[in-house]
CSV table of C-alpha atoms in Angstrom, one decimal:
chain,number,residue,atom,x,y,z
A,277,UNK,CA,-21.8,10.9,3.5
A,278,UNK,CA,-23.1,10.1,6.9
A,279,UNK,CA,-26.2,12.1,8.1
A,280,UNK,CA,-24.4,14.6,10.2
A,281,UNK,CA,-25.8,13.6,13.9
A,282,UNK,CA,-24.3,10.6,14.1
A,283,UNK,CA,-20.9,9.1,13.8
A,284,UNK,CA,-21.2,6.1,11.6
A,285,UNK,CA,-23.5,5.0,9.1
A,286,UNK,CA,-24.7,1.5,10.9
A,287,UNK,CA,-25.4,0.1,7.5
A,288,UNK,CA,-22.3,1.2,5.6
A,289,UNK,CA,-20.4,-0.5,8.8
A,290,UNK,CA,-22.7,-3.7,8.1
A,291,UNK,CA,-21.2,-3.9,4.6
A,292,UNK,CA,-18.5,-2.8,5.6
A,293,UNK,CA,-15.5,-5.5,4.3
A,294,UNK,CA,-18.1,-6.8,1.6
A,295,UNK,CA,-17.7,-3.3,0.0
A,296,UNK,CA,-14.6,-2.0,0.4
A,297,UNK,CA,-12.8,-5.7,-0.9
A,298,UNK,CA,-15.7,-6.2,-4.2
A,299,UNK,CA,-14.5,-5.0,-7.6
A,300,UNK,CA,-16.2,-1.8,-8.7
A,301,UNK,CA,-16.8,-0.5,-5.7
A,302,UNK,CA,-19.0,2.9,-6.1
A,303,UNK,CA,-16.9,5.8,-5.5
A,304,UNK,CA,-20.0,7.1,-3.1
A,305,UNK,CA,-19.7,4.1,-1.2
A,306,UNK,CA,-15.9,4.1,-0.9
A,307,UNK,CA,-15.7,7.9,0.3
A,308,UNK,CA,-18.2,7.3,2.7
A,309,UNK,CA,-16.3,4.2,4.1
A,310,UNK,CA,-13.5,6.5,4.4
A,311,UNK,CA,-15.2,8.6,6.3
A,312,UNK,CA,-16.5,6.4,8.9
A,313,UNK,CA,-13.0,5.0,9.2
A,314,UNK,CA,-10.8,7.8,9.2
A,315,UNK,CA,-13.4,9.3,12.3
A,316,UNK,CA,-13.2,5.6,14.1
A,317,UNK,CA,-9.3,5.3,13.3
A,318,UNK,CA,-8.5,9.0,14.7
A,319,UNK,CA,-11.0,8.6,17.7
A,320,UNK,CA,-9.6,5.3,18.3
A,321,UNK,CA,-5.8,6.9,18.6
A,322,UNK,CA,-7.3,9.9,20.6
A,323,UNK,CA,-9.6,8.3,23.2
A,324,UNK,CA,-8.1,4.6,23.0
A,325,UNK,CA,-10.6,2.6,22.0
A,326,UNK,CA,-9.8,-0.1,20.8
A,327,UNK,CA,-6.5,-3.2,20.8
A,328,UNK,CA,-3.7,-2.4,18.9
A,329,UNK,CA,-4.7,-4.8,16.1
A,330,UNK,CA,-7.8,-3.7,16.3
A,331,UNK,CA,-6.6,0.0,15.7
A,332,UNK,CA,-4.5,-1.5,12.9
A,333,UNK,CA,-7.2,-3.4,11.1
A,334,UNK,CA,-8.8,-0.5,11.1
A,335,UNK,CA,-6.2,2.0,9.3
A,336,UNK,CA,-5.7,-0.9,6.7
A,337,UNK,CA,-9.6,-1.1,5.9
A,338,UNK,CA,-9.2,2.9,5.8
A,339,UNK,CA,-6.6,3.1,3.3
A,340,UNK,CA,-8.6,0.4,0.9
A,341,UNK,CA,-11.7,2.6,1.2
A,342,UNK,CA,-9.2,5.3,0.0
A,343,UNK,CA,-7.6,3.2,-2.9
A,344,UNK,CA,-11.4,2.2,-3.8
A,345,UNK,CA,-12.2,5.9,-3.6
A,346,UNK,CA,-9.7,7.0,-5.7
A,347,UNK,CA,-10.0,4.5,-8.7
A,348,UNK,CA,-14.0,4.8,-8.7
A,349,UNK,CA,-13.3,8.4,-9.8
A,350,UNK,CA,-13.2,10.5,-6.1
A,351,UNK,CA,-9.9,13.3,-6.5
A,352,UNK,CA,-7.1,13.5,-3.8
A,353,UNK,CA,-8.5,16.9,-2.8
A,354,UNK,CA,-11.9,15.7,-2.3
A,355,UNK,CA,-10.6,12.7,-0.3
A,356,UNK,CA,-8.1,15.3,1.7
A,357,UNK,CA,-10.9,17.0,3.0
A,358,UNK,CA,-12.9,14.0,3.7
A,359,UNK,CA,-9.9,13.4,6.2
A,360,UNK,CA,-10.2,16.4,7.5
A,361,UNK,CA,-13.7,17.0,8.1
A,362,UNK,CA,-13.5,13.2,10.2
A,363,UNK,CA,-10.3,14.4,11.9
A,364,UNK,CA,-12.5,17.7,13.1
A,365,UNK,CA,-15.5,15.6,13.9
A,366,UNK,CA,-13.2,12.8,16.0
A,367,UNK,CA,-11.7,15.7,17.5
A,368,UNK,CA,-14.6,17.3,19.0
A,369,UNK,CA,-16.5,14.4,19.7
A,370,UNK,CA,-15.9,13.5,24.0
A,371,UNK,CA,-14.4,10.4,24.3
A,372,UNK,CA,-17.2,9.2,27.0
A,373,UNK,CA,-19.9,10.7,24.2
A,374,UNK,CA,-22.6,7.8,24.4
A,375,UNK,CA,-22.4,7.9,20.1
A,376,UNK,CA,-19.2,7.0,20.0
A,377,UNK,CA,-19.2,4.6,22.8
A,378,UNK,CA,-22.1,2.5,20.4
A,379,UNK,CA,-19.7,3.7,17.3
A,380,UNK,CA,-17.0,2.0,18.6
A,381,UNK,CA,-18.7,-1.1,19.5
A,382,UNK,CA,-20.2,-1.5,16.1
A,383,UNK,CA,-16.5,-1.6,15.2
A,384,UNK,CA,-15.4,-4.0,17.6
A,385,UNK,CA,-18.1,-6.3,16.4
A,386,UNK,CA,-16.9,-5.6,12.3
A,387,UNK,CA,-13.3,-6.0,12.7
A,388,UNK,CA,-12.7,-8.6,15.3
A,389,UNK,CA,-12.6,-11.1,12.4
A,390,UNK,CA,-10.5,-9.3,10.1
A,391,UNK,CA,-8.1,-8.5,12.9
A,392,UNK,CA,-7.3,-12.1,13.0
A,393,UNK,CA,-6.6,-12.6,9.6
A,394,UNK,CA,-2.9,-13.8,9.3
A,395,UNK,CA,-2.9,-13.8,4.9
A,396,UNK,CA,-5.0,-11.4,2.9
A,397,UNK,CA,-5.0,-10.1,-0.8
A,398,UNK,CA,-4.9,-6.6,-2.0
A,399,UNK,CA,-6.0,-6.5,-5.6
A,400,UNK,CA,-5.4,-3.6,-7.9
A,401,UNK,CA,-5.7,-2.9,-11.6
A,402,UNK,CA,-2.5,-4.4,-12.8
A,403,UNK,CA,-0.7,-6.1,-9.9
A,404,UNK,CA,-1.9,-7.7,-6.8
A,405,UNK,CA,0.0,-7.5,-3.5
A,406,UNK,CA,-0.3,-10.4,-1.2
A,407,UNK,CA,0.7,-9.8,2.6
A,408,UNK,CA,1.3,-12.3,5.0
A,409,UNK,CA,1.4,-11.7,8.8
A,410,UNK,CA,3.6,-15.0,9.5
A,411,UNK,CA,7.0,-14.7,11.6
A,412,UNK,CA,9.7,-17.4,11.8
A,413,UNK,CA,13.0,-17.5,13.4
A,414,UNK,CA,14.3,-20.0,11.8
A,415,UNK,CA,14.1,-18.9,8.0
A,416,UNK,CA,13.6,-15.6,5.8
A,417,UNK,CA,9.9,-15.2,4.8
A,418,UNK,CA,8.3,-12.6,2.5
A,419,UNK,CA,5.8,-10.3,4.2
A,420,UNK,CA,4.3,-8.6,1.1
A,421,UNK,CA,5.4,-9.4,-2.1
A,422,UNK,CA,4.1,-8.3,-5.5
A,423,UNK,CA,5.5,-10.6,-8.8
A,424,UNK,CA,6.0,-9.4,-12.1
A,425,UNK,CA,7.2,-10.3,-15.2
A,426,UNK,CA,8.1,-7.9,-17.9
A,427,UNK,CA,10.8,-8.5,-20.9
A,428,UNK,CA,12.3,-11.1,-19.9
A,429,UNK,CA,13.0,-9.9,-16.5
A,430,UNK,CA,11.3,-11.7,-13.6
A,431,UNK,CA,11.2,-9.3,-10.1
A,432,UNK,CA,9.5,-9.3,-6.7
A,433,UNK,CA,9.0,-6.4,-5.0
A,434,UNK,CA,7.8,-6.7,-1.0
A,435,UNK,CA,8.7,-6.6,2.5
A,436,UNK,CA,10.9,-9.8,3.6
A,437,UNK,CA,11.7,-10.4,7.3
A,438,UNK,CA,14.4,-11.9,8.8
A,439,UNK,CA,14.7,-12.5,12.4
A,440,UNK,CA,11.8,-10.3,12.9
A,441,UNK,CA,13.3,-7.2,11.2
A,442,UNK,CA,11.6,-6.0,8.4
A,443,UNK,CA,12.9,-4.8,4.8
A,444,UNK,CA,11.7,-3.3,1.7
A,445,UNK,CA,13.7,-5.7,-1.4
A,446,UNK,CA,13.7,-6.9,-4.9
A,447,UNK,CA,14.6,-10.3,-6.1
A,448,UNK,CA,15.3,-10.5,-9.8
A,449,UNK,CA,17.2,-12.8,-12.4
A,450,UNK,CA,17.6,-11.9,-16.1
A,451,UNK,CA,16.6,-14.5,-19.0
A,452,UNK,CA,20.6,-13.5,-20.2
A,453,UNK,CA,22.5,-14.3,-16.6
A,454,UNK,CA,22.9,-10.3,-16.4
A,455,UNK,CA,24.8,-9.3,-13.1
A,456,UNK,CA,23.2,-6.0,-11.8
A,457,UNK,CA,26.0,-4.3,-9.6
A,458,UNK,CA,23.2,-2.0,-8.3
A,459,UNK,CA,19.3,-1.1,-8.1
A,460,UNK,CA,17.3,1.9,-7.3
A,461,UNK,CA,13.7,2.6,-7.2
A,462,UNK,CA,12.6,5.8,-8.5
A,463,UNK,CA,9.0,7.6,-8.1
A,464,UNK,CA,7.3,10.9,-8.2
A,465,UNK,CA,8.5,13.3,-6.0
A,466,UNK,CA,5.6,13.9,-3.3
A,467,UNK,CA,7.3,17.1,-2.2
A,468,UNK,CA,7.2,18.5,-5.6
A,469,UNK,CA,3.6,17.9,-6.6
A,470,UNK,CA,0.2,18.5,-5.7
A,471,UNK,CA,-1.0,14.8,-6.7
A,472,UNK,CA,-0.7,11.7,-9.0
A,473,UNK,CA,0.3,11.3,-12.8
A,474,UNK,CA,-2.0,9.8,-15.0
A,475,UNK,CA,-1.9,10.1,-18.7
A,476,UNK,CA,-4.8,8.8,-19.8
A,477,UNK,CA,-5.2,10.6,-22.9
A,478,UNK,CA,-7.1,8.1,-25.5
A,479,UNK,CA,-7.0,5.4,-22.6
A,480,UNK,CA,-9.3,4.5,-19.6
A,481,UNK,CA,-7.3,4.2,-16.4
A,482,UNK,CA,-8.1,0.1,-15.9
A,483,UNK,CA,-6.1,0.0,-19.1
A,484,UNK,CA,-3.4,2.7,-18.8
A,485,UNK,CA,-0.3,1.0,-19.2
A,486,UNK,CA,2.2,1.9,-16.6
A,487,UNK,CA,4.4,3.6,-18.0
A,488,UNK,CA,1.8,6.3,-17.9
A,489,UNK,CA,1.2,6.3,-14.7
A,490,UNK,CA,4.4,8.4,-13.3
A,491,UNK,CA,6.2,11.2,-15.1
A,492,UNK,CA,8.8,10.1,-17.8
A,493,UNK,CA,11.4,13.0,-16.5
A,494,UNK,CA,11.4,15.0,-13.3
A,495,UNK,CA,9.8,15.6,-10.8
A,496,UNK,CA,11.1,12.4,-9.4
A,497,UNK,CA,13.2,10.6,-6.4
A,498,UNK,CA,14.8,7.9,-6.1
A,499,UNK,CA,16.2,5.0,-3.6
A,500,UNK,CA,19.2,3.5,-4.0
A,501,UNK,CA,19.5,0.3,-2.6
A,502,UNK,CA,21.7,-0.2,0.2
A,503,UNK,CA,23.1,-3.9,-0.4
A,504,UNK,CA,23.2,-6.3,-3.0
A,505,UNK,CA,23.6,-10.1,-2.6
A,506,UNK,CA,22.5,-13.6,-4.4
A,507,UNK,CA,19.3,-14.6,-3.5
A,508,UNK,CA,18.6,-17.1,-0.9
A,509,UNK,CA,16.5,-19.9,-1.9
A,510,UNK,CA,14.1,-18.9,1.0
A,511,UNK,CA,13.8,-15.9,-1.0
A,512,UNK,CA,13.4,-16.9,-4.7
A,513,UNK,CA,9.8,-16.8,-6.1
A,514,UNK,CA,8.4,-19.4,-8.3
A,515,UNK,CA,9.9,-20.1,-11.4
A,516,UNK,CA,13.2,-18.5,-10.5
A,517,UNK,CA,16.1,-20.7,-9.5
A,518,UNK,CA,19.0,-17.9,-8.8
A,519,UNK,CA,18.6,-14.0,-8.9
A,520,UNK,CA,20.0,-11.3,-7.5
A,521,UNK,CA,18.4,-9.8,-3.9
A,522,UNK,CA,18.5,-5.8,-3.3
A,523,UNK,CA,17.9,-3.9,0.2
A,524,UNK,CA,16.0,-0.5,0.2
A,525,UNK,CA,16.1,1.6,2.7
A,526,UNK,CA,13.0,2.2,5.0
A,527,UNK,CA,12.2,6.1,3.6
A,528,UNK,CA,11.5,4.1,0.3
A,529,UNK,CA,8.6,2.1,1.9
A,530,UNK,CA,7.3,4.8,3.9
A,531,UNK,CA,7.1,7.3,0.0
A,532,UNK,CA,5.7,4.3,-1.7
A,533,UNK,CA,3.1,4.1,1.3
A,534,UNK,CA,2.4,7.6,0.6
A,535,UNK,CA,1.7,7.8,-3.3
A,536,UNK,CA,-1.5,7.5,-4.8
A,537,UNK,CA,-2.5,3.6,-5.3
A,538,UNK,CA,-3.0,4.4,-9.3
A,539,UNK,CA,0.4,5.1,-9.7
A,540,UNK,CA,3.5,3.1,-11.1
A,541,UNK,CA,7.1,3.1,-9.6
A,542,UNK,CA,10.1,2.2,-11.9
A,543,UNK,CA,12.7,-0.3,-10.5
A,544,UNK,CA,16.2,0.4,-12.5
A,545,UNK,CA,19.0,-1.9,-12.5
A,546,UNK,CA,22.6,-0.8,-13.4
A,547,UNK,CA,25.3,-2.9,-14.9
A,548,UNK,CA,28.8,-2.3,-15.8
A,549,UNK,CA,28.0,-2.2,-19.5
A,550,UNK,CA,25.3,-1.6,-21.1
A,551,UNK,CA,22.3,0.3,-20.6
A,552,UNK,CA,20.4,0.2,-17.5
A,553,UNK,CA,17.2,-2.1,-17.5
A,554,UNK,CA,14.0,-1.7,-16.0
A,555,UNK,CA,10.9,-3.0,-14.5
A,556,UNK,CA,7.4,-1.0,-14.0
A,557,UNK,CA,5.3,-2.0,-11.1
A,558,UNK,CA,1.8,-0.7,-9.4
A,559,UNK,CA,1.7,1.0,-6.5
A,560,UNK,CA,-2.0,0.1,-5.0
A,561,UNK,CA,-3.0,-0.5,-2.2
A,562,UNK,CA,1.1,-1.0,-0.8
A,563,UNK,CA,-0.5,1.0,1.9
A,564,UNK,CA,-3.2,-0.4,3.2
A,565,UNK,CA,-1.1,-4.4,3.1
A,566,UNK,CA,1.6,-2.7,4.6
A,567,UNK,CA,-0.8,-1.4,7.9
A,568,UNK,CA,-2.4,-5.4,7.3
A,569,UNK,CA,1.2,-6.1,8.9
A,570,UNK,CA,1.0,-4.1,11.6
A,571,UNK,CA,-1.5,-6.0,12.9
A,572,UNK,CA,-0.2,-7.5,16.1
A,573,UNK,CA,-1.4,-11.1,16.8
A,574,UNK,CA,-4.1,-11.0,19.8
């Protein structure tokens, strides 16, 4: 943790993207990024200190230290009051305070590049989601997107925009022509529980298959999807030359944003006969790409 007199660790903020993007990332060095960018993120909102993308750079690089955190071994609780002791110290730091006028600078100079940054990765232990900060008027684009292939059933999970509006899908085809007549994505129930689960009994969590990484049976939600159509060609991934395109609602992107990056969601499709079929995916660091996209271009 920062030494207590001064806002931000100048050398952790040197190292800043190096650490919080590397593989294995400490969990020391992950809580204490968090730190220094939940204090800079809530200062920033409070005493406005810095551009809008600059503010939103910021919140993505604050949710990786928090998915880095997390899978180097730091608890939600631990990282909760982490949060809270930055909130408290942002708070009750003046926004003229000479400290945080050389804090904030330190971030200007950090982020400027990153805030720039139109395509970026965000790794987890399974999946990878890949966010693009692209717009076109002419054509459907995805915005974040995670692939996956799992029994025969080929899916993408993201955020496509058309005509600059914004929506959580999934695109899938079936290896049998299958004709889904609907789709829903269910999850852990935040509401109902005090944190993630993870069974890793007999199994380290870089391994744990994810189907052990939400509950089998309740406490759980779920999102229906509010349309269904064939997918456009502007929409189909690689490798998949028809499929079947599905529209979630927004509350289902905001509780995905909010779960723990370890976990797993479960995407069920429905048919008219037959059983229902579905596809596992990671959560990670959905949060931290979806705040990469808020980024407004500067």
């Amino acid at each position: 943790m920062p030494h207590p007199r001064t806002l931000i660790n100048p050398a952790a903020l040197g190292m800043a993207m190096a650490a919080v993007f590397a593989a294995g990332t400490a969990a020391a060095a992950a809580t204490d990024l968090y730190y220094e960018r939940s204090l800079m993120a809530e200062a920033g909102d409070r005493c406005d200190l810095f551009t809008p993308q600059l503010q939103s750079a910021l919140v993505s690089a604050r949710e990786q230290a928090r998915g880095a955190a997390l899978r180097g071994g730091s608890s939600v609780q631990d990282l909760r009051g982490i949060a809270e002791r930055a909130r408290a110290r942002a708070r009750s730091t003046p926004c003229n305070s000479p400290d945080l006028g050389t804090a904030a600078q330190r971030v200007r100079s950090g982020f400027a590049g990153y805030a720039r940054l139109l395509r970026q990765d965000f790794p987890g232990d399974v999946g990878l989601w890949k966010a693009d900060r692209s717009v076109s008027a002419q054509r459907p684009l995805w915005r974040l997107s995670q692939d996956v292939r799992q029994g025969g059933i080929q899916m993408r999970l993201g955020i496509a925009s058309r005509v600059g509006s914004d929506s959580l899908m999934v695109v899938t085809s079936f290896p049998d022509g299958a004709r889904p007549y609907a789709a829903r994505i269910v999850m852990r129930d935040r509401r109902l529980t005090s944190g993630p689960y993870l069974d890793t009994r007999g199994e380290g969590l870089k391994t744990l298959p994810l189907q052990r990484r939400m509950p089998r049976v309740g406490p759980l939600e779920t999102y229906s999807a509010e349309s269904r159509s064939p997918a456009g060609a502007d929409l189909l991934p690689p490798g998949m030359t028809s499929g079947w395109a599905f529209r979630f609602p927004d509350a289902a992107a905001a509780a995905m944003a909010d779960l723990d990056p370890r976990e797993a969601i479960r995407v069920e499709f429905l048919f008219s006969s037959g059983p229902s079929r579905q596809v596992y995916l990671e959560v990670g660091d959905f949060a931290a790409a979806r705040a990469f996209l808020s980024i407004r271009a500067g």
